Amino acid sequence: MNLTSKLPSSGTTIFSVMSALAAEHKSVNLGQGFPDYPMNQELIAKVNEAMYQGFNQYAPMQGYLPLREVLAQKVQFLYGTAIDPDSQITITPGGTYGIYTSLTTVLQPGDEVIIFEPAYDSYVPNVLVNGAVPVLIDLQFPEYRINWEEVRAKITPRTRMIMLNTPHNPTGSVLSENDIVELRRTVEGTGIFILSDEVYEHLIYDNIPHQSILRYPDLLERSFVSFSFGKLYHCTGWKLGYCISSPALMKEFRKVHQYNCFSCHSPSQVALAEFLQNRDSYLQLSSFMQAKRDRFHSLMAGTRFTPMPSYGSYFQCYQYHRISEESDHEFAVRLTKDFGVTPVPVSAFYQNGTDHKVIRFCFAKKDETLEKAAELLMKV
């Protein structure tokens, strides 16, 4: 048998590599983005209750309707946009699945997709596996801002989609109102679709408003917007999220979805439909996580690492130019082996390995985890 790989350049993700290295050396793992503290006990209890009540069979393909209804109410409350829960929301097995399905819904072989780097590691492979072409544009270092003139220069008749991520992984940058103005200007009069990865929607700091595509009905008409309950409620292992789009686009999205996942974990959907009615369950997350960001920033002040701004997500990037001239990958490995703290090298988020001597730490950890990590990093 002769198998031709659809992803010949893909290996094991940097997250798996660094987490395995962390386990091997028993280091403090601030690399992979997951909390090490418990999720909400009330939500756990609601999932158990739903199972005992018999919600253990297939949910509808679109998702449990009461959950979609409460999500539509949430969008109206947060962004003032009316969303039809029946035709515009689909529950997905995680935010990454929503991204993949959105791309698969739209892309034809030879289409071009604009992707900003550094980029979450699934974006480029998702485009390639659909036979499309990633058009890579570097965010402007060190602010990690979009150069919209460069975007417009890269658009061709084959440009099918622009991918956005705000708050941004790995850098913690966020889109501004001016970015939305430029985005509108860029796509006006074109057939270009938008894919907006907003899994860190409620992890945005310093009273900065989240520039969700859901705020702008004219942009939503051409957009798929992907969200994650795992990021929202500290349960990344649930792999549960949702996608919102216009009715016409969601109809096509569901055609792909129904032959892939079909439906998601029913008890969790039932529990979330009730739990989301408490708005504090998501409104308080920003201040909770900002306190962790600020705590980690304070702890790291005594090290030789140079912090870069983090306005969202649960990641903080640091430069280490005052410490070493090593590549970021070499430095991340040495931190793990010699000092007992594991970061992720930001070059892993570039297809060509662009290395600005920046590493990423996850601060969604218990205080004692962050304290231990900072204590060890003081010795670097």
Coordinates of C-alpha atoms in Angstrom, one line a residue:
M1 CA 0.0 0.0 0.0
N2 CA 1.2 3.5 -0.8
L3 CA -0.2 6.4 1.3
T4 CA 0.5 9.9 0.2
S5 CA 0.3 12.1 3.3
K6 CA -2.0 15.1 3.2
L7 CA 0.2 16.8 5.8
P8 CA 3.8 15.7 4.9
S9 CA 5.4 18.5 6.8
S10 CA 3.4 18.1 10.0
G11 CA 4.9 16.3 13.0
T12 CA 3.9 16.3 16.7
T13 CA 2.7 19.6 18.0
I14 CA 5.0 21.8 20.1
F15 CA 2.5 21.5 22.9
S16 CA 2.8 17.7 23.1
V17 CA 6.6 17.9 22.7
M18 CA 7.1 20.4 25.5
S19 CA 4.6 18.8 27.8
A20 CA 6.3 15.4 27.3
L21 CA 9.6 17.0 28.1
A22 CA 8.1 18.7 31.2
A23 CA 6.8 15.3 32.4
E24 CA 10.2 13.7 31.8
H25 CA 12.1 16.3 33.8
K26 CA 9.3 16.9 36.4
S27 CA 9.4 20.6 35.6
V28 CA 6.7 23.2 36.2
N29 CA 4.7 23.1 33.0
L30 CA 3.7 26.6 31.9
G31 CA 3.8 25.6 28.3
Q32 CA 0.6 24.0 27.3
G33 CA -2.5 26.2 27.9
F34 CA -4.6 24.5 30.5
P35 CA -5.5 25.4 34.1
D36 CA -4.2 23.2 37.0
Y37 CA -6.9 24.3 39.4
P38 CA -10.4 22.7 39.7
M39 CA -13.3 23.8 37.5
N40 CA -16.6 25.0 39.0
Q41 CA -18.1 22.4 41.3
E42 CA -21.7 23.6 40.7
L43 CA -21.2 22.9 36.9
I44 CA -19.9 19.5 37.6
A45 CA -22.9 18.7 39.8
K46 CA -25.2 19.9 37.0
V47 CA -23.6 17.5 34.5
N48 CA -24.0 14.6 37.0
E49 CA -27.6 15.7 37.5
A50 CA -28.3 15.7 33.8
M51 CA -26.9 12.2 33.4
Y52 CA -29.1 10.9 36.3
Q53 CA -32.1 12.6 34.6
G54 CA -31.5 10.5 31.5
F55 CA -29.8 13.0 29.1
N56 CA -27.4 10.3 27.9
Q57 CA -28.4 9.8 24.2
Y58 CA -27.7 11.9 21.1
A59 CA -28.3 15.6 21.3
P60 CA -29.7 17.2 18.2
M61 CA -27.2 17.7 15.4
Q62 CA -27.3 21.5 15.9
G63 CA -27.0 21.2 19.6
Y64 CA -29.3 21.1 22.6
L65 CA -31.9 23.9 21.8
P66 CA -32.1 25.4 25.3
L67 CA -28.3 25.8 25.2
R68 CA -28.5 27.5 21.8
E69 CA -31.2 29.8 23.2
V70 CA -29.2 30.9 26.2
L71 CA -26.2 31.5 23.9
A72 CA -28.3 33.8 21.7
Q73 CA -29.4 35.7 24.8
K74 CA -25.8 36.0 25.8
V75 CA -24.8 37.5 22.5
Q76 CA -27.7 40.0 22.6
F77 CA -26.7 41.0 26.2
L78 CA -23.0 41.4 25.4
Y79 CA -22.9 42.7 21.8
G80 CA -26.5 43.9 21.1
T81 CA -26.9 41.6 18.1
A82 CA -29.9 39.4 17.6
I83 CA -28.9 35.8 16.8
D84 CA -31.4 33.1 15.8
P85 CA -30.6 30.1 17.9
D86 CA -32.2 27.7 15.4
S87 CA -30.4 28.8 12.3
Q88 CA -27.2 30.5 13.4
I89 CA -25.6 28.5 16.3
T90 CA -24.1 25.0 16.2
I91 CA -22.6 23.2 19.2
T92 CA -19.2 21.8 18.4
P93 CA -16.7 19.4 20.0
G94 CA -14.3 22.3 20.8
G95 CA -13.3 25.6 19.2
T96 CA -10.6 24.0 17.0
Y97 CA -13.3 21.7 15.5
G98 CA -15.4 24.8 14.7
I99 CA -12.4 26.3 12.9
Y100 CA -11.7 23.2 10.9
T101 CA -15.3 22.8 9.9
S102 CA -15.7 26.4 8.9
L103 CA -12.7 26.1 6.6
T104 CA -13.9 22.8 5.1
T105 CA -17.3 24.4 4.5
V106 CA -15.9 27.2 2.4
L107 CA -12.6 26.1 0.8
Q108 CA -12.0 24.7 -2.6
P109 CA -8.6 23.5 -3.9
G110 CA -6.4 26.4 -4.9
D111 CA -8.3 29.0 -2.7
E112 CA -6.1 31.3 -0.7
V113 CA -6.5 32.0 3.0
I114 CA -4.8 34.9 4.8
I115 CA -3.3 33.8 8.1
F116 CA -1.4 36.1 10.6
E117 CA 1.7 34.7 12.2
P118 CA 2.5 33.8 14.9
A119 CA -0.6 31.6 14.5
Y120 CA -2.2 28.8 16.5
D121 CA -0.8 25.6 15.2
S122 CA -3.9 24.1 13.7
Y123 CA -4.6 27.0 11.2
V124 CA -2.2 26.2 8.4
P125 CA -2.7 22.4 8.5
N126 CA -6.5 22.9 8.4
V127 CA -6.1 25.0 5.2
L128 CA -3.6 22.6 3.6
V129 CA -5.7 19.5 4.2
N130 CA -8.5 21.2 2.3
G131 CA -6.2 21.7 -0.7
A132 CA -6.1 25.5 -0.2
V133 CA -3.1 27.8 0.1
P134 CA -2.1 29.6 3.3
V135 CA -1.0 33.2 2.6
L136 CA 1.2 34.1 5.6
I137 CA 1.5 37.7 7.0
D138 CA 3.6 38.5 10.0
L139 CA 2.1 40.5 12.8
Q140 CA 4.3 43.6 13.3
F141 CA 6.8 42.9 16.0
P142 CA 6.9 43.6 18.9
E143 CA 3.3 44.9 19.2
Y144 CA 2.0 42.0 17.1
R145 CA -0.3 44.3 15.2
I146 CA -1.9 43.8 11.7
N147 CA -0.4 45.8 8.8
W148 CA -3.6 46.2 6.8
E149 CA -1.8 47.7 3.8
E150 CA 0.1 44.5 3.6
V151 CA -3.1 42.5 3.8
R152 CA -4.7 44.4 0.9
A153 CA -1.5 44.0 -1.1
K154 CA -1.7 40.2 -0.6
I155 CA -5.3 39.9 -1.7
T156 CA -5.8 38.2 -5.1
P157 CA -8.8 36.9 -7.0
R158 CA -8.2 33.6 -5.3
T159 CA -8.4 35.0 -1.7
R160 CA -11.3 33.2 -0.1
M161 CA -10.9 33.9 3.6
I162 CA -9.1 35.9 6.3
M163 CA -8.5 34.2 9.6
L164 CA -8.5 36.4 12.8
N165 CA -7.8 35.5 16.4
T166 CA -8.7 37.9 19.2
P167 CA -7.6 37.7 22.0
H168 CA -4.6 36.3 20.3
N169 CA -2.7 33.0 21.0
P170 CA 0.2 33.1 21.6
T171 CA 0.9 36.8 22.0
G172 CA -2.0 38.2 24.1
S173 CA -2.7 41.0 21.6
V174 CA -6.2 42.1 20.8
L175 CA -8.0 43.7 17.9
S176 CA -8.9 47.4 18.2
E177 CA -11.8 49.4 16.8
N178 CA -9.5 50.6 14.1
D179 CA -8.8 47.0 13.1
I180 CA -12.5 46.5 12.5
V181 CA -12.6 49.7 10.4
E182 CA -9.7 48.4 8.3
L183 CA -11.3 44.9 8.1
R184 CA -14.5 46.4 6.7
R185 CA -12.5 48.4 4.2
T186 CA -10.6 45.4 3.1
V187 CA -13.5 43.0 2.5
E188 CA -16.0 45.6 1.2
G189 CA -17.2 44.6 -2.3
T190 CA -15.5 41.3 -2.2
G191 CA -16.5 37.7 -1.7
I192 CA -14.0 37.1 1.0
F193 CA -15.1 35.2 4.1
I194 CA -13.9 35.8 7.7
L195 CA -13.1 33.2 10.3
S196 CA -12.8 34.7 13.8
D197 CA -11.3 32.5 16.5
E198 CA -12.7 34.0 19.7
V199 CA -12.1 31.2 22.2
Y200 CA -10.6 33.7 24.7
E201 CA -13.6 36.0 24.4
H202 CA -13.9 36.4 28.2
L203 CA -10.2 36.6 28.9
I204 CA -9.5 40.2 28.0
Y205 CA -8.0 42.7 30.4
D206 CA -7.5 46.3 31.4
N207 CA -11.2 47.2 30.6
I208 CA -10.5 46.8 26.9
P209 CA -13.7 45.9 25.0
H210 CA -13.6 42.6 23.1
Q211 CA -14.0 43.4 19.4
S212 CA -16.1 40.4 18.5
I213 CA -17.3 40.0 15.0
L214 CA -20.7 39.4 16.6
R215 CA -20.8 43.2 17.3
Y216 CA -21.0 43.9 13.6
P217 CA -23.9 42.2 11.7
D218 CA -22.5 43.3 8.3
L219 CA -19.3 41.4 9.1
L220 CA -21.2 38.4 10.6
E221 CA -23.0 37.9 7.3
R222 CA -19.7 36.7 5.8
S223 CA -18.2 35.2 9.0
F224 CA -17.8 32.0 11.1
V225 CA -17.1 32.8 14.7
S226 CA -15.7 30.0 16.9
F227 CA -15.9 29.8 20.7
S228 CA -14.9 27.3 23.5
F229 CA -16.6 26.3 26.7
G230 CA -13.3 24.7 27.8
K231 CA -11.5 28.1 27.9
L232 CA -14.6 29.7 29.6
Y233 CA -15.1 27.3 32.4
H234 CA -11.6 25.8 33.0
C235 CA -12.5 22.4 31.5
T236 CA -10.3 22.1 28.3
G237 CA -10.8 18.3 28.4
W238 CA -14.5 18.6 27.7
K239 CA -13.7 19.7 24.1
L240 CA -17.0 21.5 23.8
G241 CA -17.6 24.8 22.0
Y242 CA -19.9 26.4 19.5
C243 CA -19.8 28.3 16.2
I244 CA -22.0 31.2 15.2
S245 CA -22.6 32.4 11.6
S246 CA -25.2 33.8 9.3
P247 CA -28.1 31.4 8.4
A248 CA -26.9 30.8 4.9
L249 CA -23.3 29.9 6.0
M250 CA -24.5 27.9 9.0
K251 CA -26.7 25.8 6.7
E252 CA -23.5 24.8 4.8
F253 CA -21.5 24.4 8.0
R254 CA -24.0 21.9 9.3
K255 CA -23.8 19.8 6.1
V256 CA -20.1 19.1 6.9
H257 CA -20.7 18.8 10.7
Q258 CA -23.5 16.2 10.4
Y259 CA -21.2 13.7 8.6
N260 CA -18.3 14.3 11.0
C261 CA -19.1 14.8 14.6
F262 CA -22.9 14.9 14.2
S263 CA -23.6 15.7 17.9
C264 CA -21.8 16.5 21.1
H265 CA -21.8 15.4 24.7
S266 CA -25.5 15.7 25.8
P267 CA -25.2 16.0 29.6
S268 CA -22.7 18.8 29.4
Q269 CA -25.0 20.7 27.0
V270 CA -27.9 20.3 29.4
A271 CA -25.8 21.5 32.3
L272 CA -24.4 24.5 30.4
A273 CA -27.9 25.6 29.3
E274 CA -28.7 26.2 33.0
F275 CA -25.3 27.3 34.2
L276 CA -25.0 30.1 31.6
Q277 CA -28.1 31.8 32.9
N278 CA -26.0 33.0 35.7
R279 CA -24.2 35.9 33.9
D280 CA -21.6 36.2 36.7
S281 CA -20.3 32.8 35.6
Y282 CA -18.7 34.5 32.6
L283 CA -18.6 38.1 33.5
Q284 CA -16.3 37.5 36.5
L285 CA -13.8 35.5 34.5
S286 CA -11.9 38.5 33.2
S287 CA -11.1 40.0 36.6
F288 CA -10.2 36.5 37.9
M289 CA -7.7 35.8 35.2
Q290 CA -6.3 39.4 35.1
A291 CA -5.4 38.9 38.8
K292 CA -3.4 35.9 37.7
R293 CA -1.7 37.8 34.9
D294 CA -0.8 40.6 37.3
R295 CA 0.4 38.1 39.9
F296 CA 2.7 36.4 37.5
H297 CA 3.9 39.7 36.2
S298 CA 4.8 40.8 39.7
L299 CA 6.5 37.5 40.5
M300 CA 8.6 37.7 37.4
A301 CA 9.7 41.3 38.1
G302 CA 12.8 40.0 39.9
T303 CA 14.0 37.9 37.0
R304 CA 16.0 38.9 33.9
F305 CA 13.1 38.2 31.5
T306 CA 11.5 41.2 29.8
P307 CA 7.7 41.1 29.7
M308 CA 5.7 41.8 26.6
P309 CA 2.1 43.2 27.0
S310 CA -0.7 40.7 27.4
Y311 CA -4.1 42.2 26.9
G312 CA -6.0 38.9 26.6
S313 CA -5.8 35.0 26.6
Y314 CA -4.0 33.3 29.4
F315 CA -0.6 33.6 28.0
Q316 CA 2.3 36.0 28.8
C317 CA 5.2 36.3 26.4
Y318 CA 8.7 37.2 27.6
Q319 CA 11.9 38.2 25.7
Y320 CA 15.1 36.8 27.0
H321 CA 17.7 38.8 25.1
R322 CA 19.4 39.9 28.4
I323 CA 20.0 36.3 29.2
S324 CA 21.0 34.3 26.1
E325 CA 21.5 34.3 22.4
E326 CA 20.2 30.8 22.0
S327 CA 17.3 30.0 19.7
D328 CA 14.0 30.1 21.5
H329 CA 13.6 26.4 21.1
E330 CA 17.0 25.6 22.5
F331 CA 16.4 28.1 25.4
A332 CA 12.9 26.6 26.2
V333 CA 14.5 23.1 26.3
R334 CA 17.3 24.3 28.6
L335 CA 14.8 26.0 30.9
T336 CA 13.0 22.7 31.2
K337 CA 16.1 20.6 31.8
D338 CA 18.3 22.8 33.8
F339 CA 15.9 25.1 35.7
G340 CA 12.7 23.1 36.0
V341 CA 10.2 25.4 34.2
T342 CA 8.7 24.7 30.8
P343 CA 7.6 27.4 28.4
V344 CA 6.7 27.2 24.6
P345 CA 9.0 28.8 22.0
V346 CA 7.1 31.4 20.0
S347 CA 9.0 30.4 16.8
A348 CA 6.8 27.3 16.8
F349 CA 3.9 29.4 15.8
Y350 CA 5.6 30.5 12.5
Q351 CA 5.8 28.2 9.5
N352 CA 9.4 29.4 8.8
G353 CA 10.5 29.4 12.4
T354 CA 10.9 33.2 12.8
D355 CA 12.7 33.6 16.1
H356 CA 12.4 36.9 17.9
K357 CA 13.9 35.4 21.1
V358 CA 10.4 35.2 22.7
I359 CA 8.9 32.4 24.8
R360 CA 5.3 32.0 26.1
F361 CA 4.2 31.1 29.6
C362 CA 0.7 30.1 30.6
F363 CA -0.5 31.9 33.8
A364 CA -3.8 30.0 34.2
K365 CA -2.3 28.2 37.1
K366 CA -2.7 28.0 40.9
D367 CA -0.8 30.7 42.8
E368 CA 1.6 28.2 44.2
T369 CA 2.4 26.9 40.7
L370 CA 3.2 30.5 39.6
E371 CA 5.2 31.2 42.7
K372 CA 7.3 28.0 42.3
A373 CA 7.9 28.8 38.6
A374 CA 9.0 32.4 39.3
E375 CA 11.3 31.2 42.1
L376 CA 13.0 28.8 39.7
L377 CA 13.3 31.4 37.0
M378 CA 15.0 33.8 39.4
K379 CA 18.0 31.5 39.0
V380 CA 18.3 31.9 35.3

